[in-house]
Coordinates of C-alpha atoms (C1' of nucleotides) in Angstrom, one line a residue:
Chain T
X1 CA -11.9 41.9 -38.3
X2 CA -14.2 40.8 -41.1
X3 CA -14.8 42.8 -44.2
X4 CA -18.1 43.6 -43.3
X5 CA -17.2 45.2 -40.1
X6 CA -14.5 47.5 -41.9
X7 CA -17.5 48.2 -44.3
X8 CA -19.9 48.8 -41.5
X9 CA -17.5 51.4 -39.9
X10 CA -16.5 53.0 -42.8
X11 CA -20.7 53.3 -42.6
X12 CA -20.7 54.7 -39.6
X13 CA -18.1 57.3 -40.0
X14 CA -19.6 58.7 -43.2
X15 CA -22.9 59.3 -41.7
X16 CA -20.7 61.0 -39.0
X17 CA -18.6 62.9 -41.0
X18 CA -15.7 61.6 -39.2
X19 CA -12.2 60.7 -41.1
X20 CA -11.9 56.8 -41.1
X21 CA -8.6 56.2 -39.1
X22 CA -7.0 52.7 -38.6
X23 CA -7.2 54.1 -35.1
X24 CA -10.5 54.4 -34.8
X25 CA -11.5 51.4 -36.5
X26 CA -9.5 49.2 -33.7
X27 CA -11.4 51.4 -31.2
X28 CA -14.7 51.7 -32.7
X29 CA -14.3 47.2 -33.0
X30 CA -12.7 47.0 -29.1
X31 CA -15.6 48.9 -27.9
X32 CA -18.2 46.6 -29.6
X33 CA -16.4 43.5 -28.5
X34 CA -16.2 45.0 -24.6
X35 CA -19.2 44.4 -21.9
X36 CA -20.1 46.7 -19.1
X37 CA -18.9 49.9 -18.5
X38 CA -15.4 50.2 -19.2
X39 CA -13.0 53.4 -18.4
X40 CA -11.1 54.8 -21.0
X41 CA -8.2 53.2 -19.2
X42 CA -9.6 49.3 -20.0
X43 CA -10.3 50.6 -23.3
X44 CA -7.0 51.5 -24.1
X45 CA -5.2 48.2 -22.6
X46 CA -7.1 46.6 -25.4
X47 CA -6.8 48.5 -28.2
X48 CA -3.1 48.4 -27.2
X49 CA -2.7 44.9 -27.8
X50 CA -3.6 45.4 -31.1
X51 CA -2.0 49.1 -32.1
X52 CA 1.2 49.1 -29.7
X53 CA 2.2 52.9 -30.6
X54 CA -1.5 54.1 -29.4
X55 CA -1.6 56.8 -27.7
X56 CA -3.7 57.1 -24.0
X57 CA -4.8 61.0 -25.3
X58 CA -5.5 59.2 -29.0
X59 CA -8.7 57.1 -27.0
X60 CA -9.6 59.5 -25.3
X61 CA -9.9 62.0 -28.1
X62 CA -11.8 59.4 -30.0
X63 CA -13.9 57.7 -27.1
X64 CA -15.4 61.5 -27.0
X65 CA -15.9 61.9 -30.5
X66 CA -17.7 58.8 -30.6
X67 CA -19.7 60.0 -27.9
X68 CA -20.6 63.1 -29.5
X69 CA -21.5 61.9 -32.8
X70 CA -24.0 59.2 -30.7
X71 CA -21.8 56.3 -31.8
X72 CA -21.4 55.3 -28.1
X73 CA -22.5 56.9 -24.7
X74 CA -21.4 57.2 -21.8
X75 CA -22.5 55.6 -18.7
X76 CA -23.7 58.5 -16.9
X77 CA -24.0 62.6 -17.3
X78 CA -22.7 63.1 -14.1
X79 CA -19.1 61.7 -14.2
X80 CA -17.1 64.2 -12.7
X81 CA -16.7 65.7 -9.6
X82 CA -18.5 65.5 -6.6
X83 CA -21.5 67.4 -6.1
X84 CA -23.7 67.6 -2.6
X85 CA -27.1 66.9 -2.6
X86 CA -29.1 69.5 -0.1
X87 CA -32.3 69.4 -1.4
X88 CA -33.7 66.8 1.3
X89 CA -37.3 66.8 -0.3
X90 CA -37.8 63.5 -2.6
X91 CA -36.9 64.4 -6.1
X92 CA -35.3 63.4 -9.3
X93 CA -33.3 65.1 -11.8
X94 CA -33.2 67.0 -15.1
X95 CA -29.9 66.9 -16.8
X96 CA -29.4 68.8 -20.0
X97 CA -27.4 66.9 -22.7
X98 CA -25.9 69.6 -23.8
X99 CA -24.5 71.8 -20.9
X100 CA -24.9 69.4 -18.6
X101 CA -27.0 71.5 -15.8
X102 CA -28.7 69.5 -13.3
X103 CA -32.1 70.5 -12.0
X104 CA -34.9 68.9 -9.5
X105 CA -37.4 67.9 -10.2
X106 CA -40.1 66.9 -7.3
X107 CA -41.0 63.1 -7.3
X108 CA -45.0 64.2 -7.5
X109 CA -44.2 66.2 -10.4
X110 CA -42.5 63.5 -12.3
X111 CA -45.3 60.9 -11.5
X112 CA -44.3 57.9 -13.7
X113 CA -42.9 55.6 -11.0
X114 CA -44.7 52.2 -10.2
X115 CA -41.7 51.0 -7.6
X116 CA -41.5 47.2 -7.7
X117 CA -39.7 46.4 -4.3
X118 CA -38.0 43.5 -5.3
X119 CA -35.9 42.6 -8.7
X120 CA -35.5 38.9 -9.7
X121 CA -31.6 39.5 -10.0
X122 CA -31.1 39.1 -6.0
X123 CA -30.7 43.0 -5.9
X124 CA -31.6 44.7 -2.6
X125 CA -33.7 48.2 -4.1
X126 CA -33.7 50.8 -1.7
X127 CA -34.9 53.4 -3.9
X128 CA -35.2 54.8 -7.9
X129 CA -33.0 57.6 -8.7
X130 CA -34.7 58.9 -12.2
X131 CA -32.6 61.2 -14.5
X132 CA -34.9 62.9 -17.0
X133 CA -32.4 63.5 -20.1
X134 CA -32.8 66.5 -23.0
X135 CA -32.2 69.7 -23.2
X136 CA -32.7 73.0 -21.0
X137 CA -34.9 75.4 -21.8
X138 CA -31.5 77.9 -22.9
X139 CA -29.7 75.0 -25.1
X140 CA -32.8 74.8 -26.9
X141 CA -32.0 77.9 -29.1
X142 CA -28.7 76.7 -30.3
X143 CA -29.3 73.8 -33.2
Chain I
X1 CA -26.3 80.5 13.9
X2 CA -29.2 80.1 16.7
X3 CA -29.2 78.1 20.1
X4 CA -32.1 75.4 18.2
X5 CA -29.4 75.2 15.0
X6 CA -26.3 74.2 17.8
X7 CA -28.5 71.9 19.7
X8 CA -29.9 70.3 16.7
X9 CA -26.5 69.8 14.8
X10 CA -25.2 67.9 18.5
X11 CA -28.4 66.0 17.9
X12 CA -27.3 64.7 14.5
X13 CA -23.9 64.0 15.3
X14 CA -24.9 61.9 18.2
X15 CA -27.1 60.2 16.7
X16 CA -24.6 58.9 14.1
X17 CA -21.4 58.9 16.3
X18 CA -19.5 61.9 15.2
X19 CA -17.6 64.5 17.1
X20 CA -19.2 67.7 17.3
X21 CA -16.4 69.9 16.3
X22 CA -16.3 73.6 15.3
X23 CA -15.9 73.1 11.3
X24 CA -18.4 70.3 11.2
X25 CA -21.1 72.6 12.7
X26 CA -20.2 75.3 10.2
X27 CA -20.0 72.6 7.3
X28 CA -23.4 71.4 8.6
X29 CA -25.0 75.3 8.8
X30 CA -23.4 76.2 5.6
X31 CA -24.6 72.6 3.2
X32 CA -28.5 73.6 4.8
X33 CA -28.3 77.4 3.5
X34 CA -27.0 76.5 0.4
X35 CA -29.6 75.5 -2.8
X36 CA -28.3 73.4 -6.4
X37 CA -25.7 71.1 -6.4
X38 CA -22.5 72.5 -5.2
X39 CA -19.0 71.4 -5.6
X40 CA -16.6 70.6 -2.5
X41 CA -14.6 73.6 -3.7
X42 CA -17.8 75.9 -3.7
X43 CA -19.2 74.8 0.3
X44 CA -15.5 75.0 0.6
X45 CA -15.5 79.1 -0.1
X46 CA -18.9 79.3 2.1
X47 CA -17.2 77.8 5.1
X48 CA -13.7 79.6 4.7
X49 CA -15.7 83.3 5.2
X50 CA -16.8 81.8 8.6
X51 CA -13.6 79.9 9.2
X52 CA -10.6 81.7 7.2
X53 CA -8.3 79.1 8.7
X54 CA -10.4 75.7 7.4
X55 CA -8.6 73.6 5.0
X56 CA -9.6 72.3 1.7
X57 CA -8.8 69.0 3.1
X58 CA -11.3 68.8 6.3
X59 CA -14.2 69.9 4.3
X60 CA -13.7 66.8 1.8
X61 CA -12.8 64.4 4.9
X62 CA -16.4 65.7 6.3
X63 CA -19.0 66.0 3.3
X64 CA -18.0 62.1 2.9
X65 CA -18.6 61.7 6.7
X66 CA -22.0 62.9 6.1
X67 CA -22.7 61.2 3.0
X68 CA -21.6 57.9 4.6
X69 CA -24.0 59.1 8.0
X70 CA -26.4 59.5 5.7
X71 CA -26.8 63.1 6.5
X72 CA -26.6 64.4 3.3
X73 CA -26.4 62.4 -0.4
X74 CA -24.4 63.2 -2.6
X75 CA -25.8 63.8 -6.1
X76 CA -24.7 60.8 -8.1
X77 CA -23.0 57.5 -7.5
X78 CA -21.5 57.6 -10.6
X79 CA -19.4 60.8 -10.3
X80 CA -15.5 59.8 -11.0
X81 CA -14.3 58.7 -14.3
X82 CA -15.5 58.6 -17.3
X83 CA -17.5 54.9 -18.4
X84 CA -18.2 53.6 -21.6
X85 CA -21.8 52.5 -22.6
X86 CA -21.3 49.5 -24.7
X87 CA -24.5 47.9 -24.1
X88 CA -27.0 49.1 -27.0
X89 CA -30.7 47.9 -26.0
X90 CA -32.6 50.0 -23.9
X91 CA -31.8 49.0 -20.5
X92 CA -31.1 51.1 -16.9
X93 CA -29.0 50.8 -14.1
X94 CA -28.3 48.9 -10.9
X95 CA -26.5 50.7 -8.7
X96 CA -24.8 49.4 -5.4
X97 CA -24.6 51.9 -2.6
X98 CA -22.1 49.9 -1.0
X99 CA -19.5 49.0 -3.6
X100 CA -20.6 51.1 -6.5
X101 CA -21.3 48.8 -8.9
X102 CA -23.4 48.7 -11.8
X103 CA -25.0 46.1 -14.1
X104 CA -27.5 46.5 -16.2
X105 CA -31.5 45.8 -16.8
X106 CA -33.3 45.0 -19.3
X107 CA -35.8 48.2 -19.8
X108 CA -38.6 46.2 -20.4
X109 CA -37.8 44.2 -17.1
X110 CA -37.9 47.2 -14.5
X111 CA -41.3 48.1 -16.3
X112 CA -42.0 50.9 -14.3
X113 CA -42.4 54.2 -16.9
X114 CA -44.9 55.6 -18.4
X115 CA -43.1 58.3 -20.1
X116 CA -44.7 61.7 -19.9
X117 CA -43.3 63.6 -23.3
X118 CA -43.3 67.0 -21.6
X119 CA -42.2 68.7 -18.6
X120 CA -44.2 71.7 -17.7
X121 CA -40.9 73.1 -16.9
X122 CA -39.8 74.3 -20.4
X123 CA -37.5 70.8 -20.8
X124 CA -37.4 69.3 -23.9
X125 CA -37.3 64.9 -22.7
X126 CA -35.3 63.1 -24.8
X127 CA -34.9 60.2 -22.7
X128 CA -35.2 58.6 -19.1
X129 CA -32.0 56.8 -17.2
X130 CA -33.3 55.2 -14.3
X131 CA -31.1 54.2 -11.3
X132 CA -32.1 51.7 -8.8
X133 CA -30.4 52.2 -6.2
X134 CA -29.3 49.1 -3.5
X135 CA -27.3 46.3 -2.5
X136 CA -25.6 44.3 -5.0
X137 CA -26.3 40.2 -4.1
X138 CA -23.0 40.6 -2.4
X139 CA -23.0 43.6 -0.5
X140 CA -25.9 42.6 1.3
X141 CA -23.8 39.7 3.5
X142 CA -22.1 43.0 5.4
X143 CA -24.4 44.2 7.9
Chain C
dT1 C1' -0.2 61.7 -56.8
dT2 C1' -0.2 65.5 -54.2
dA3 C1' -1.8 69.1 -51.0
dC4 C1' -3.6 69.9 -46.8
dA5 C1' -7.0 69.6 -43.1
dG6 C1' -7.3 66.8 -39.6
dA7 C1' -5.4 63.0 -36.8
dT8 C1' -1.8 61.0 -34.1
dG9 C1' 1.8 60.2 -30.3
dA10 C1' 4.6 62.1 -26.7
dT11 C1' 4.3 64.5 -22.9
dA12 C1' 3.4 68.7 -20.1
dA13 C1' -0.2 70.8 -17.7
dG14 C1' -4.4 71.1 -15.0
dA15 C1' -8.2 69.8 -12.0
dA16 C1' -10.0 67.0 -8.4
dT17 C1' -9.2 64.2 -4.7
dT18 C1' -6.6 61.6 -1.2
dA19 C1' -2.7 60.6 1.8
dT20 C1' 0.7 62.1 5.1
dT21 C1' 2.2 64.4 9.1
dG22 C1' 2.8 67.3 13.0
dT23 C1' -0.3 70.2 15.8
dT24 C1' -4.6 71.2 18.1
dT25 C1' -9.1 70.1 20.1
dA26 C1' -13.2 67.7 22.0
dA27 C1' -14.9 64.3 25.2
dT28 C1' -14.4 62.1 29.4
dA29 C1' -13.2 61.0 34.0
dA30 C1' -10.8 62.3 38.2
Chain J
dT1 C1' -11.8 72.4 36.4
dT2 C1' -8.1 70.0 34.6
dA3 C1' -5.5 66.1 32.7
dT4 C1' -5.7 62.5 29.4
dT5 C1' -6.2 60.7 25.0
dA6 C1' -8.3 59.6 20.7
dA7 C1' -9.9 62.0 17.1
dA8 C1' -9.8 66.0 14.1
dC9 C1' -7.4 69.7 12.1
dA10 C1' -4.3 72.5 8.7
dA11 C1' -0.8 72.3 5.5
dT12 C1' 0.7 70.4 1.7
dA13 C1' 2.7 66.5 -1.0
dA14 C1' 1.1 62.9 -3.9
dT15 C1' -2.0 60.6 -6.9
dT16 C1' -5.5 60.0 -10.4
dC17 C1' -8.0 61.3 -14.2
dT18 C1' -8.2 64.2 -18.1
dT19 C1' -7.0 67.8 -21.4
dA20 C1' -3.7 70.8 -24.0
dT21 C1' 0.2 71.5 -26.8
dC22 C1' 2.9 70.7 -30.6
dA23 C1' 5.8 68.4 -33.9
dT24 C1' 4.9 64.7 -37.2
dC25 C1' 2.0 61.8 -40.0
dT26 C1' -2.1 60.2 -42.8
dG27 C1' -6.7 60.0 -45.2
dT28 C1' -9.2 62.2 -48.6
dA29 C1' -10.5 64.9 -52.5
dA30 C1' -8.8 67.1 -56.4

DNA sequence: TTACAGATGATAAGAATTATTGTTTAATAA
DNA sequence: TTATTAAACAATAATTCTTATCATCTGTAA
């Protein structure tokens, strides 16, 4: 690591309020130098090259602290178990990004959507899926 | 449960090759009734007050018989474990139906929002995540 | 430099899901 | 209708992913 990265993070964990930990530094640099979407599992194969004695719980605790202070996301709100669609009617969703509720939304309703059938990657679309992120109407009291 | 419901549900399962057993029908009657988004443990309690007996174990086996029939959806591909977002320019989400994958695109490159900044419903938008949904380049050589 | 709040590592515990196995049932043809 | 047989079922063990617990250790501010 350069001396400007270790600068940058100890940035980054200042405007966080977060205590600057070798730990975290290796993980906060791993994540930058990763692509995709990695599981915590990938994340800590590689920050165990590099810190032996790290611990599985240690990335985890930190990948979510990094989450929370909008360091990093994560992929998707809806990680988790499985839930069952049975509202057959096409819709999309509103997820809260605080308590993570789920609502529908109906696709008239949402009316933004301009579907472009075909993607210059080589991707077969078969439809859009739109999650509309923010915060329910009861998690906008809390700060 | 009425003679049209029975006939209808031997319909369905016809049409996609299942067996028309006792616990599916229930499953089938019980994922119509019910609104939201609910957990395999949640139809699980609806069905066990019609069938004491059912096992935790046959309603997972056959809400991913439906899902894969097509009958119902479930509510997001990316359920499972948690995934790291390491990619920081605004960008969505191609999603394979078939192998689960995702890559990423260039938000500028789906161009298909026009963001409305409020929801009538009370929900405060922060952001939209947009999944298209399809077949990866190679998912689409399996019929 | 020291005190201490907070972080870490080791590991147990918990939740969600899948696999295994012996028994039962639905579909079909006689 | 009954016998046959492949498929589905219930029970439960096993697995995977994640969080909680707790005894040390460390970064930070005084």
């Amino acid at each position: 690591m350069t001396i400007a990265t270790a600068t940058r993070f100890r940035q980054v964990c200042a405007e966080h309020g977060l205590t600057a930990t070798h730990q975290r530094q290796i993980l906060f640099e791993v994540l930058q130098g990763m692509t995709g979407h990695p599981s915590p599992e990938k994340v800590y194969a590689k920050v165990k090259r590099r810190i032996p004695s790290v611990s599985l719980a240690t990335v985890y605790k930190n990948i979510h602290l990094f989450i929370a202070s909008g360091i990093f996301r994560e992929v998707s709100l809806h990680h988790g178990s499985l839930r069952v669609e049975v509202n057959s009617r096409p819709h999309h969703h509103l997820v809260c990004t605080v308590c993570r509720s789920i609502s529908d939304i109906d696709e008239k309703d949402l009316g933004l959507l301009q579907k472009p059938k075909t993607l210059s990657s080589g991707f077969l679309v078969e439809r859009y899926a739109v999650d509309v992120l923010g915060r329910c109407p009861s998690c906008q009291e809390k700060p």
